[in-house]
mmCIF file with all atom_site columns, C-alpha atoms in Angstrom:
data_model
loop_
_atom_site.group_PDB
_atom_site.id
_atom_site.type_symbol
_atom_site.label_atom_id
_atom_site.label_alt_id
_atom_site.label_comp_id
_atom_site.label_asym_id
_atom_site.label_entity_id
_atom_site.label_seq_id
_atom_site.pdbx_PDB_ins_code
_atom_site.Cartn_x
_atom_site.Cartn_y
_atom_site.Cartn_z
_atom_site.occupancy
_atom_site.B_iso_or_equiv
_atom_site.pdbx_formal_charge
_atom_site.auth_seq_id
_atom_site.auth_comp_id
_atom_site.auth_asym_id
_atom_site.auth_atom_id
_atom_site.pdbx_PDB_model_num
ATOM 1   C CA . MET A 1 1   ? -4.599  -13.848 16.462 1.00 0.00 ? 200 MET A CA 1
ATOM 2   C CA . ALA A 1 2   ? -8.530  -13.769 17.011 1.00 0.00 ? 201 ALA A CA 1
ATOM 3   C CA . ASN A 1 3   ? -8.892  -17.630 15.676 1.00 0.00 ? 202 ASN A CA 1
ATOM 4   C CA . ASP A 1 4   ? -6.373  -20.089 17.032 1.00 0.00 ? 203 ASP A CA 1
ATOM 5   C CA . GLY A 1 5   ? -7.889  -22.796 14.434 1.00 0.00 ? 204 GLY A CA 1
ATOM 6   C CA . PRO A 1 6   ? -5.039  -22.466 11.951 1.00 0.00 ? 205 PRO A CA 1
ATOM 7   C CA . LEU A 1 7   ? -2.261  -22.179 14.261 1.00 0.00 ? 206 LEU A CA 1
ATOM 8   C CA . LYS A 1 8   ? -3.562  -25.422 16.324 1.00 0.00 ? 207 LYS A CA 1
ATOM 9   C CA . THR A 1 9   ? -3.584  -27.347 13.035 1.00 0.00 ? 208 THR A CA 1
ATOM 10  C CA . SER A 1 10  ? -0.465  -26.324 11.827 1.00 0.00 ? 209 SER A CA 1
ATOM 11  C CA . LEU A 1 11  ? 1.210   -27.170 15.272 1.00 0.00 ? 210 LEU A CA 1
ATOM 12  C CA . LEU A 1 12  ? -0.567  -30.479 15.087 1.00 0.00 ? 211 LEU A CA 1
ATOM 13  C CA . PHE A 1 13  ? 0.873   -31.190 11.476 1.00 0.00 ? 212 PHE A CA 1
ATOM 14  C CA . LEU A 1 14  ? 4.199   -30.191 12.604 1.00 0.00 ? 213 LEU A CA 1
ATOM 15  C CA . ALA A 1 15  ? 4.225   -32.488 15.582 1.00 0.00 ? 214 ALA A CA 1
ATOM 16  C CA . THR A 1 16  ? 3.131   -35.274 13.436 1.00 0.00 ? 215 THR A CA 1
ATOM 17  C CA . LEU A 1 17  ? 5.943   -34.495 10.880 1.00 0.00 ? 216 LEU A CA 1
ATOM 18  C CA . MET A 1 18  ? 8.444   -34.319 13.740 1.00 0.00 ? 217 MET A CA 1
ATOM 19  C CA . LEU A 1 19  ? 7.122   -37.738 15.193 1.00 0.00 ? 218 LEU A CA 1
ATOM 20  C CA . ILE A 1 20  ? 7.554   -39.270 11.697 1.00 0.00 ? 219 ILE A CA 1
ATOM 21  C CA . VAL A 1 21  ? 11.297  -37.917 11.409 1.00 0.00 ? 220 VAL A CA 1
ATOM 22  C CA . ALA A 1 22  ? 12.193  -38.984 14.564 1.00 0.00 ? 221 ALA A CA 1
ATOM 23  C CA . LEU A 1 23  ? 10.905  -42.474 14.143 1.00 0.00 ? 222 LEU A CA 1
ATOM 24  C CA . SER A 1 24  ? 12.366  -42.898 10.454 1.00 0.00 ? 223 SER A CA 1
ATOM 25  C CA . THR A 1 25  ? 15.611  -41.325 11.026 1.00 0.00 ? 224 THR A CA 1
ATOM 26  C CA . HIS A 1 26  ? 16.538  -42.329 14.783 1.00 0.00 ? 225 HIS A CA 1
ATOM 27  C CA . SER A 1 27  ? 18.075  -38.905 15.101 1.00 0.00 ? 226 SER A CA 1
ATOM 28  C CA . PHE A 1 28  ? 17.228  -36.225 17.611 1.00 0.00 ? 227 PHE A CA 1
ATOM 29  C CA . ASN A 1 29  ? 19.229  -33.491 15.904 1.00 0.00 ? 228 ASN A CA 1
ATOM 30  C CA . LYS A 1 30  ? 17.054  -34.199 12.859 1.00 0.00 ? 229 LYS A CA 1
ATOM 31  C CA . MET A 1 31  ? 13.918  -33.792 14.681 1.00 0.00 ? 230 MET A CA 1
ATOM 32  C CA . LEU A 1 32  ? 15.396  -30.687 16.305 1.00 0.00 ? 231 LEU A CA 1
ATOM 33  C CA . VAL A 1 33  ? 16.064  -29.255 12.726 1.00 0.00 ? 232 VAL A CA 1
ATOM 34  C CA . THR A 1 34  ? 12.573  -30.340 11.639 1.00 0.00 ? 233 THR A CA 1
ATOM 35  C CA . TYR A 1 35  ? 10.859  -28.344 14.707 1.00 0.00 ? 234 TYR A CA 1
ATOM 36  C CA . VAL A 1 36  ? 12.886  -25.224 14.170 1.00 0.00 ? 235 VAL A CA 1
ATOM 37  C CA . VAL A 1 37  ? 12.123  -25.026 10.200 1.00 0.00 ? 236 VAL A CA 1
ATOM 38  C CA . GLY A 1 38  ? 8.502   -25.903 10.967 1.00 0.00 ? 237 GLY A CA 1
ATOM 39  C CA . ILE A 1 39  ? 8.174   -23.023 13.690 1.00 0.00 ? 238 ILE A CA 1
ATOM 40  C CA . LEU A 1 40  ? 10.067  -20.478 11.614 1.00 0.00 ? 239 LEU A CA 1
ATOM 41  C CA . GLY A 1 41  ? 7.364   -21.474 8.675  1.00 0.00 ? 240 GLY A CA 1
ATOM 42  C CA . ILE A 1 42  ? 4.358   -21.185 10.489 1.00 0.00 ? 241 ILE A CA 1
ATOM 43  C CA . ALA A 1 43  ? 5.469   -18.137 12.090 1.00 0.00 ? 242 ALA A CA 1
ATOM 44  C CA . GLY A 1 44  ? 6.097   -16.465 8.934  1.00 0.00 ? 243 GLY A CA 1
ATOM 45  C CA . LEU A 1 45  ? 2.670   -17.551 7.670  1.00 0.00 ? 244 LEU A CA 1
ATOM 46  C CA . LEU A 1 46  ? 0.322   -16.800 10.372 1.00 0.00 ? 245 LEU A CA 1
ATOM 47  C CA . LEU A 1 47  ? 2.067   -13.976 12.440 1.00 0.00 ? 246 LEU A CA 1
ATOM 48  C CA . PRO A 1 48  ? 2.404   -11.275 10.136 1.00 0.00 ? 247 PRO A CA 1
ATOM 49  C CA . ASP A 1 49  ? 0.157   -8.266  10.528 1.00 0.00 ? 248 ASP A CA 1
ATOM 50  C CA . TRP A 1 50  ? -1.700  -8.956  6.881  1.00 0.00 ? 249 TRP A CA 1
ATOM 51  C CA . ASP A 1 51  ? -3.817  -5.947  7.469  1.00 0.00 ? 250 ASP A CA 1
ATOM 52  C CA . TYR A 1 52  ? -0.527  -4.068  7.074  1.00 0.00 ? 251 TYR A CA 1
ATOM 53  C CA . PHE A 1 53  ? 0.569   -6.137  4.219  1.00 0.00 ? 252 PHE A CA 1
ATOM 54  C CA . ASN A 1 54  ? -2.704  -6.401  2.257  1.00 0.00 ? 253 ASN A CA 1
ATOM 55  C CA . ARG A 1 55  ? -2.291  -2.787  1.216  1.00 0.00 ? 254 ARG A CA 1
ATOM 56  C CA . ASP A 1 56  ? -1.101  -1.278  -1.755 1.00 0.00 ? 255 ASP A CA 1
ATOM 57  C CA . PHE A 1 57  ? 2.858   -1.944  -1.990 1.00 0.00 ? 256 PHE A CA 1
ATOM 58  C CA . SER A 1 58  ? 3.497   1.855   -2.200 1.00 0.00 ? 257 SER A CA 1
ATOM 59  C CA . ARG A 1 59  ? 1.903   2.117   1.064  1.00 0.00 ? 258 ARG A CA 1
ATOM 60  C CA . TRP A 1 60  ? 3.893   -0.271  3.358  1.00 0.00 ? 259 TRP A CA 1
ATOM 61  C CA . PRO A 1 61  ? 6.544   2.461   4.384  1.00 0.00 ? 260 PRO A CA 1
ATOM 62  C CA . TYR A 1 62  ? 3.597   4.365   6.067  1.00 0.00 ? 261 TYR A CA 1
ATOM 63  C CA . PRO A 1 63  ? 1.524   3.217   9.445  1.00 0.00 ? 262 PRO A CA 1
ATOM 64  C CA . VAL A 1 64  ? -1.788  1.920   8.956  1.00 0.00 ? 263 VAL A CA 1
ATOM 65  C CA . THR A 1 65  ? -4.229  4.363   9.436  1.00 0.00 ? 264 THR A CA 1
ATOM 66  C CA . SER A 1 66  ? -7.683  3.531   11.430 1.00 0.00 ? 265 SER A CA 1
ATOM 67  C CA . GLU A 1 67  ? -9.739  3.870   8.273  1.00 0.00 ? 266 GLU A CA 1
ATOM 68  C CA . GLU A 1 68  ? -7.505  1.469   6.459  1.00 0.00 ? 267 GLU A CA 1
ATOM 69  C CA . ARG A 1 69  ? -7.868  -0.887  9.523  1.00 0.00 ? 268 ARG A CA 1
ATOM 70  C CA . THR A 1 70  ? -11.438 -0.874  9.502  1.00 0.00 ? 269 THR A CA 1
ATOM 71  C CA . SER A 1 71  ? -11.768 -1.247  5.771  1.00 0.00 ? 270 SER A CA 1
ATOM 72  C CA . LEU A 1 72  ? -9.391  -4.327  5.565  1.00 0.00 ? 271 LEU A CA 1
ATOM 73  C CA . ALA A 1 73  ? -10.890 -6.091  8.531  1.00 0.00 ? 272 ALA A CA 1
ATOM 74  C CA . GLN A 1 74  ? -11.573 -9.727  7.428  1.00 0.00 ? 273 GLN A CA 1
ATOM 75  C CA . PRO A 1 75  ? -12.267 -12.830 9.338  1.00 0.00 ? 274 PRO A CA 1
ATOM 76  C CA . SER A 1 76  ? -9.341  -14.475 10.686 1.00 0.00 ? 275 SER A CA 1
ATOM 77  C CA . GLY A 1 77  ? -7.871  -17.700 9.372  1.00 0.00 ? 276 GLY A CA 1
ATOM 78  C CA . PHE A 1 78  ? -6.869  -18.536 5.810  1.00 0.00 ? 277 PHE A CA 1
ATOM 79  C CA . GLN A 1 79  ? -9.796  -16.200 4.350  1.00 0.00 ? 278 GLN A CA 1
ATOM 80  C CA . ARG A 1 80  ? -7.753  -13.001 5.262  1.00 0.00 ? 279 ARG A CA 1
ATOM 81  C CA . PHE A 1 81  ? -5.168  -13.570 2.771  1.00 0.00 ? 280 PHE A CA 1
ATOM 82  C CA . ALA A 1 82  ? -5.437  -11.262 -0.488 1.00 0.00 ? 281 ALA A CA 1
ATOM 83  C CA . TYR A 1 83  ? -3.964  -12.554 -3.579 1.00 0.00 ? 282 TYR A CA 1
ATOM 84  C CA . SER A 1 84  ? -0.615  -10.906 -4.164 1.00 0.00 ? 283 SER A CA 1
ATOM 85  C CA . PRO A 1 85  ? 1.644   -12.053 -7.050 1.00 0.00 ? 284 PRO A CA 1
ATOM 86  C CA . MET A 1 86  ? 4.559   -10.570 -5.240 1.00 0.00 ? 285 MET A CA 1
ATOM 87  C CA . ARG A 1 87  ? 3.779   -12.202 -2.020 1.00 0.00 ? 286 ARG A CA 1
ATOM 88  C CA . VAL A 1 88  ? 3.452   -15.598 -4.073 1.00 0.00 ? 287 VAL A CA 1
ATOM 89  C CA . ILE A 1 89  ? 6.823   -15.397 -5.704 1.00 0.00 ? 288 ILE A CA 1
ATOM 90  C CA . ALA A 1 90  ? 8.662   -14.473 -2.322 1.00 0.00 ? 289 ALA A CA 1
ATOM 91  C CA . TYR A 1 91  ? 6.668   -17.027 0.019  1.00 0.00 ? 290 TYR A CA 1
ATOM 92  C CA . SER A 1 92  ? 7.536   -19.653 -3.021 1.00 0.00 ? 291 SER A CA 1
ATOM 93  C CA . LEU A 1 93  ? 11.041  -18.879 -3.263 1.00 0.00 ? 292 LEU A CA 1
ATOM 94  C CA . VAL A 1 94  ? 11.599  -18.674 0.694  1.00 0.00 ? 293 VAL A CA 1
ATOM 95  C CA . TYR A 1 95  ? 9.875   -21.656 1.645  1.00 0.00 ? 294 TYR A CA 1
ATOM 96  C CA . GLY A 1 96  ? 10.678  -23.791 -1.570 1.00 0.00 ? 295 GLY A CA 1
ATOM 97  C CA . TYR A 1 97  ? 14.521  -23.006 -0.421 1.00 0.00 ? 296 TYR A CA 1
ATOM 98  C CA . ALA A 1 98  ? 13.822  -23.829 2.897  1.00 0.00 ? 297 ALA A CA 1
ATOM 99  C CA . MET A 1 99  ? 12.046  -27.058 2.464  1.00 0.00 ? 298 MET A CA 1
ATOM 100 C CA . TYR A 1 100 ? 14.677  -28.250 -0.280 1.00 0.00 ? 299 TYR A CA 1
ATOM 101 C CA . LYS A 1 101 ? 17.734  -27.756 2.333  1.00 0.00 ? 300 LYS A CA 1
ATOM 102 C CA . TRP A 1 102 ? 15.360  -29.515 5.086  1.00 0.00 ? 301 TRP A CA 1
ATOM 103 C CA . TRP A 1 103 ? 14.853  -32.488 2.871  1.00 0.00 ? 302 TRP A CA 1
ATOM 104 C CA . GLU A 1 104 ? 18.354  -32.545 1.825  1.00 0.00 ? 303 GLU A CA 1
ATOM 105 C CA . TYR A 1 105 ? 19.381  -32.761 5.382  1.00 0.00 ? 304 TYR A CA 1
ATOM 106 C CA . ILE A 1 106 ? 16.661  -34.982 6.388  1.00 0.00 ? 305 ILE A CA 1
ATOM 107 C CA . SER A 1 107 ? 17.612  -37.359 3.838  1.00 0.00 ? 306 SER A CA 1
ATOM 108 C CA . ASN A 1 108 ? 21.261  -37.747 4.305  1.00 0.00 ? 307 ASN A CA 1
#
């Protein structure tokens, strides 16, 4: 990851959320679940090789060529994400379900 700014911001937000959960619920287990869900969420959004996934869907089974990598080279951070309806749907379903289950666990 060339630019650590988004990662640092996400981890700071996660630490703040963990502190809020710990102070409001007085539960180490709920704080730990918040940490695990947050780390998995951050890893799923910031760590994938977006040069690979920003290609056409039909090219996913094949390795990224050097020409594709140079043509897809974009600045790091949130500007490098290309709009893809399939990606938006998948992320909405996965993250929505994870947030629902997390909230259900934290609120009980």
